[in-house]
C-alpha atoms as a PDB file:
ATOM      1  CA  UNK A   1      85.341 149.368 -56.827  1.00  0.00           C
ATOM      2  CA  UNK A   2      84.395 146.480 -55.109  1.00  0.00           C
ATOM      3  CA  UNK A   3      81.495 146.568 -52.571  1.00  0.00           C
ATOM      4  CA  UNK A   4      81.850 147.020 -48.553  1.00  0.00           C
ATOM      5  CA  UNK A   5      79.621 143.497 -48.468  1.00  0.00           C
ATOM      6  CA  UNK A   6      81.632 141.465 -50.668  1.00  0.00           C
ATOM      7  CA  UNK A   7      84.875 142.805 -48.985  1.00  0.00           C
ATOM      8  CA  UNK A   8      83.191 141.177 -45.706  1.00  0.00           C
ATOM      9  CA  UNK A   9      82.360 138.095 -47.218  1.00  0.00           C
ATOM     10  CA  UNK A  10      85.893 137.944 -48.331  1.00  0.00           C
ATOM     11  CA  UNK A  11      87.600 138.398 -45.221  1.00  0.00           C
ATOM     12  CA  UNK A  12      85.513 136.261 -43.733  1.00  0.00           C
ATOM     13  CA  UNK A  13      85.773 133.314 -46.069  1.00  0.00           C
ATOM     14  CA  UNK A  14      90.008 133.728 -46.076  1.00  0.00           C
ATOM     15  CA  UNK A  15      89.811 133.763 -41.992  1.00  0.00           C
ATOM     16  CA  UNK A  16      87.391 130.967 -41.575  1.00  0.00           C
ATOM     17  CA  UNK A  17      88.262 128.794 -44.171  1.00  0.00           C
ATOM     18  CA  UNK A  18      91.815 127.472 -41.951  1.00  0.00           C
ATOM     19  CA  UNK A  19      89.505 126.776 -39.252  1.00  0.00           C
ATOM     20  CA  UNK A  20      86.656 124.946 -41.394  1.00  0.00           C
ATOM     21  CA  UNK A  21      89.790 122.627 -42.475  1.00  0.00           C
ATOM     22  CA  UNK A  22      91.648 122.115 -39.537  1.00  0.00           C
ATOM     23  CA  UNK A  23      87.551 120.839 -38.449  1.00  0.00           C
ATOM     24  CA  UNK A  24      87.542 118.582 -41.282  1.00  0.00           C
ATOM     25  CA  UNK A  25      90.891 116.842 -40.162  1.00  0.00           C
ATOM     26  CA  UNK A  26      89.796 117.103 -36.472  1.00  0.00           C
ATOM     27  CA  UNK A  27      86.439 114.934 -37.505  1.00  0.00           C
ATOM     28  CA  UNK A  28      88.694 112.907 -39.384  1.00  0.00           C
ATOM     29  CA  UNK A  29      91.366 111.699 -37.186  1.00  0.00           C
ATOM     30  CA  UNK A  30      88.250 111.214 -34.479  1.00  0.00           C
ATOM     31  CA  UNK A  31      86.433 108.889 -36.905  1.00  0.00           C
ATOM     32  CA  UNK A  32      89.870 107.224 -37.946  1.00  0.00           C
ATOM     33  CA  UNK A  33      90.722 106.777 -34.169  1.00  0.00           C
ATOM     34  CA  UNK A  34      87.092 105.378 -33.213  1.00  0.00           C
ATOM     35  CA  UNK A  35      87.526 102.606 -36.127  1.00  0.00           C
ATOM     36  CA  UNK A  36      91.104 101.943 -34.964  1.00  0.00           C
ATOM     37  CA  UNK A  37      89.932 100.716 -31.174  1.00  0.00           C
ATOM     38  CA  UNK A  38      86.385  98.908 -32.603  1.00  0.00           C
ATOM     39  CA  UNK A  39      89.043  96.780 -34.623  1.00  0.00           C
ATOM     40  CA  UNK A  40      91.776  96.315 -32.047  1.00  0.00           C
ATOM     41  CA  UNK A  41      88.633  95.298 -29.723  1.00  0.00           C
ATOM     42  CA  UNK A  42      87.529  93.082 -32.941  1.00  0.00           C
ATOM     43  CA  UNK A  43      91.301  91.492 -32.841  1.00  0.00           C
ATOM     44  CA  UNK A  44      90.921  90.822 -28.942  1.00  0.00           C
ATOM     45  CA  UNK A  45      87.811  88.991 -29.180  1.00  0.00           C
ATOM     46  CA  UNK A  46      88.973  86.652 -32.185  1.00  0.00           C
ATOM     47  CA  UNK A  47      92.284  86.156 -30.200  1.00  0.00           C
ATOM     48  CA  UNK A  48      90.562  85.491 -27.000  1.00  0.00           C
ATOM     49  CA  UNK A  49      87.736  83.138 -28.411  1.00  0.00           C
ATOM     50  CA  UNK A  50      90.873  81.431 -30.817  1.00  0.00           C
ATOM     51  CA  UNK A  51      92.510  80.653 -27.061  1.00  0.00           C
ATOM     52  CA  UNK A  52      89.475  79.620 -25.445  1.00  0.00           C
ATOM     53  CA  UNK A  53      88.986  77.332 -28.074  1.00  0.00           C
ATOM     54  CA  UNK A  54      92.323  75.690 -27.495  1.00  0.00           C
ATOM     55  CA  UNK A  55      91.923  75.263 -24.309  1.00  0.00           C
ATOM     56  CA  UNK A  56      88.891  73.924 -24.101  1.00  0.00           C
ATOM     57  CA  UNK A  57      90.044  71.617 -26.804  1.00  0.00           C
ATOM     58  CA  UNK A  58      93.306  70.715 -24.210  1.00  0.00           C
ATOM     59  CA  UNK A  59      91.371  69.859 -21.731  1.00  0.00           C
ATOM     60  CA  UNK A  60      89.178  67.925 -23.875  1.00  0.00           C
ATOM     61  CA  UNK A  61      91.256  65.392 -25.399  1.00  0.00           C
ATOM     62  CA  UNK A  62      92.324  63.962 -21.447  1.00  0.00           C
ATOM     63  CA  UNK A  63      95.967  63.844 -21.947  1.00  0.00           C
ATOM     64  CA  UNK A  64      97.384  65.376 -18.580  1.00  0.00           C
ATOM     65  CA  UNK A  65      99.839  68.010 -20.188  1.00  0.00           C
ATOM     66  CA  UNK A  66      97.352  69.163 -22.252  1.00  0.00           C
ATOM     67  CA  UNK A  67      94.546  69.520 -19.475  1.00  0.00           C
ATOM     68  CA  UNK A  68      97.271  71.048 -17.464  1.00  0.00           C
ATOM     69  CA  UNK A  69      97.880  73.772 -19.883  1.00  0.00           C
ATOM     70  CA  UNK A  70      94.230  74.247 -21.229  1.00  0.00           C
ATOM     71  CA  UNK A  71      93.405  74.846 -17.661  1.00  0.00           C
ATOM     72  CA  UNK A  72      96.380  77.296 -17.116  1.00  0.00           C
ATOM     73  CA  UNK A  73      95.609  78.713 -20.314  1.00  0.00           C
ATOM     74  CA  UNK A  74      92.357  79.716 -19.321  1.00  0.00           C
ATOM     75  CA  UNK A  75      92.992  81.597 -16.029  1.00  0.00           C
ATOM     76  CA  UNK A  76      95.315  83.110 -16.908  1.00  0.00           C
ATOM     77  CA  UNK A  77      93.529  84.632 -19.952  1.00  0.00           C
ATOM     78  CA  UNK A  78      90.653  85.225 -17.286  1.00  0.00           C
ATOM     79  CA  UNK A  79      93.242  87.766 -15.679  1.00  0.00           C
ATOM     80  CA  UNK A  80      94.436  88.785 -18.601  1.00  0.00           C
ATOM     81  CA  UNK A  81      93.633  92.258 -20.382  1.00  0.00           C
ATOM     82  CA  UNK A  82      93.290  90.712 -23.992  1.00  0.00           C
ATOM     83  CA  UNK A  83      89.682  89.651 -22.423  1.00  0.00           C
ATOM     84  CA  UNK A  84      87.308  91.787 -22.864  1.00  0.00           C
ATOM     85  CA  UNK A  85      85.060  92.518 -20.037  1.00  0.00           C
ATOM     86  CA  UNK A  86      81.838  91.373 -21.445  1.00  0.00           C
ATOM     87  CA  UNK A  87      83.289  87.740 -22.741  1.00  0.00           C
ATOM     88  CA  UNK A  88      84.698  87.348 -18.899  1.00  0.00           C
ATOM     89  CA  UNK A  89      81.470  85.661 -17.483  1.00  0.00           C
ATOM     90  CA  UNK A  90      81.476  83.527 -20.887  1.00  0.00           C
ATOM     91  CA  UNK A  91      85.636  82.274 -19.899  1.00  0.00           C
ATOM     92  CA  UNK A  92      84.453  82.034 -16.767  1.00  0.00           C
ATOM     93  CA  UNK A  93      81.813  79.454 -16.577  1.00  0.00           C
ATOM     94  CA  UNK A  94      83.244  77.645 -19.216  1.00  0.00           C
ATOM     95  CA  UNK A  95      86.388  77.188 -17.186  1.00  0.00           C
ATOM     96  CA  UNK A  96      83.985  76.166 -14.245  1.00  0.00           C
ATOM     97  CA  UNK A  97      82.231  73.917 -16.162  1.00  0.00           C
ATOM     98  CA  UNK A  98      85.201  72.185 -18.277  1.00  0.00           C
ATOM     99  CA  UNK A  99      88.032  72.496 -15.900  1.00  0.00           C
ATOM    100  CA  UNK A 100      86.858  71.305 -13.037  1.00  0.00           C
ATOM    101  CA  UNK A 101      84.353  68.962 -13.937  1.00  0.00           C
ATOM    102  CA  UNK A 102      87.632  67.549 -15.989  1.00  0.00           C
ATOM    103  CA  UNK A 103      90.463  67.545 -13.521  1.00  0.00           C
ATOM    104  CA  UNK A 104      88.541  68.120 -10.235  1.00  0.00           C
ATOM    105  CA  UNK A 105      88.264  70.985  -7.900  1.00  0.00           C
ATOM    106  CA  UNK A 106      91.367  70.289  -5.766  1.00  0.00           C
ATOM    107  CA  UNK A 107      93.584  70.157  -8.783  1.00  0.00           C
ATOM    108  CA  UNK A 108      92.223  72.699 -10.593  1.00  0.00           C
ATOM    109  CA  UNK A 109      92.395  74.840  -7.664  1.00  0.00           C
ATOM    110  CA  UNK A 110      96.444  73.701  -7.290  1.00  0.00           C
ATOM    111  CA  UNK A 111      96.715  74.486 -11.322  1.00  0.00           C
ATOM    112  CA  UNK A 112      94.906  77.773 -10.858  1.00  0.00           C
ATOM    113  CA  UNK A 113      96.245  79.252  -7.555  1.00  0.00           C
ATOM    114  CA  UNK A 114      97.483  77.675  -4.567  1.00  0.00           C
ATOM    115  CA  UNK A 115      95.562  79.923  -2.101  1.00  0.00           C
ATOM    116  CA  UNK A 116      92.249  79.844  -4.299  1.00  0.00           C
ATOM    117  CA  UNK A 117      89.063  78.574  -2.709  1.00  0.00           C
ATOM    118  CA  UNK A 118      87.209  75.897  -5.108  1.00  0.00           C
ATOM    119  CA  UNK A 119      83.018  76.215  -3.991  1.00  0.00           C
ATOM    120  CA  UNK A 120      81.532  72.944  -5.479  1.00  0.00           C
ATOM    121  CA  UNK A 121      77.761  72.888  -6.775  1.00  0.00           C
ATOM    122  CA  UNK A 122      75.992  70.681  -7.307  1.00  0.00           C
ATOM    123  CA  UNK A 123      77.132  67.826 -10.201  1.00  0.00           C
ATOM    124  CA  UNK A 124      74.940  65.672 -12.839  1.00  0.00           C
ATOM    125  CA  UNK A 125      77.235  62.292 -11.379  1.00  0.00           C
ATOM    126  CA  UNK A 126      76.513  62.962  -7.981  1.00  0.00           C
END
């Protein structure tokens, strides 16, 4: 004869035990799923930074072409949603500062948009 207590225990072990499982997978596929997007954001930053690099290089070296497509390059990853939104004001005034000081505001503004307004600062050569 088995006691009333350990029949209790017994029933109450085989009916939660399904649920104490389908928990552990729950927790599981949530901590899975949380290191799947810090990654993919991982990937977008090291793509992003890899094309802000080239760019930057582009523009750099003072061939036309390249300038040309550094600058393109660069706004158009500034509107693009491989940036993330805390590396935007990084693109951003680093495309100020090399694009335009590089190419100047009236053709960066025709390489960027045509209906863009360029505001221009102050500059170190006057």
């Amino acid at each position: 004869m088995i006691p009333t207590w350990m029949a209790v225990v017994g029933v109450i072990v085989t009916v939660l035990s399904p649920f104490l499982a389908l928990g552990g997978v729950a927790l599981g596929a949530y901590l899975s799923r949380k290191s799947d997007r810090e990654l993919d954001t991982w990937r977008h930053r090291e793509e992003t930074m890899r094309m802000v690099r080239w760019a930057v290089e582009q523009i750099l070296e003072g061939e036309e072409a390249g300038t040309d497509a550094g600058v393109v390059t660069l706004r158009s990853l500034m509107r693009s949603e491989l940036l993330q939104p805390e590396d935007y004001d990084l693109v951003a005034a680093l495309t100020a500062a090399v694009a335009i000081d590089r190419v100047g505001p009236a053709a960066y503004a025709e390489l960027a948009e045509e209906d863009i307004d360029v505001v221009e600062g102050d500059s170190a050569d006057g």
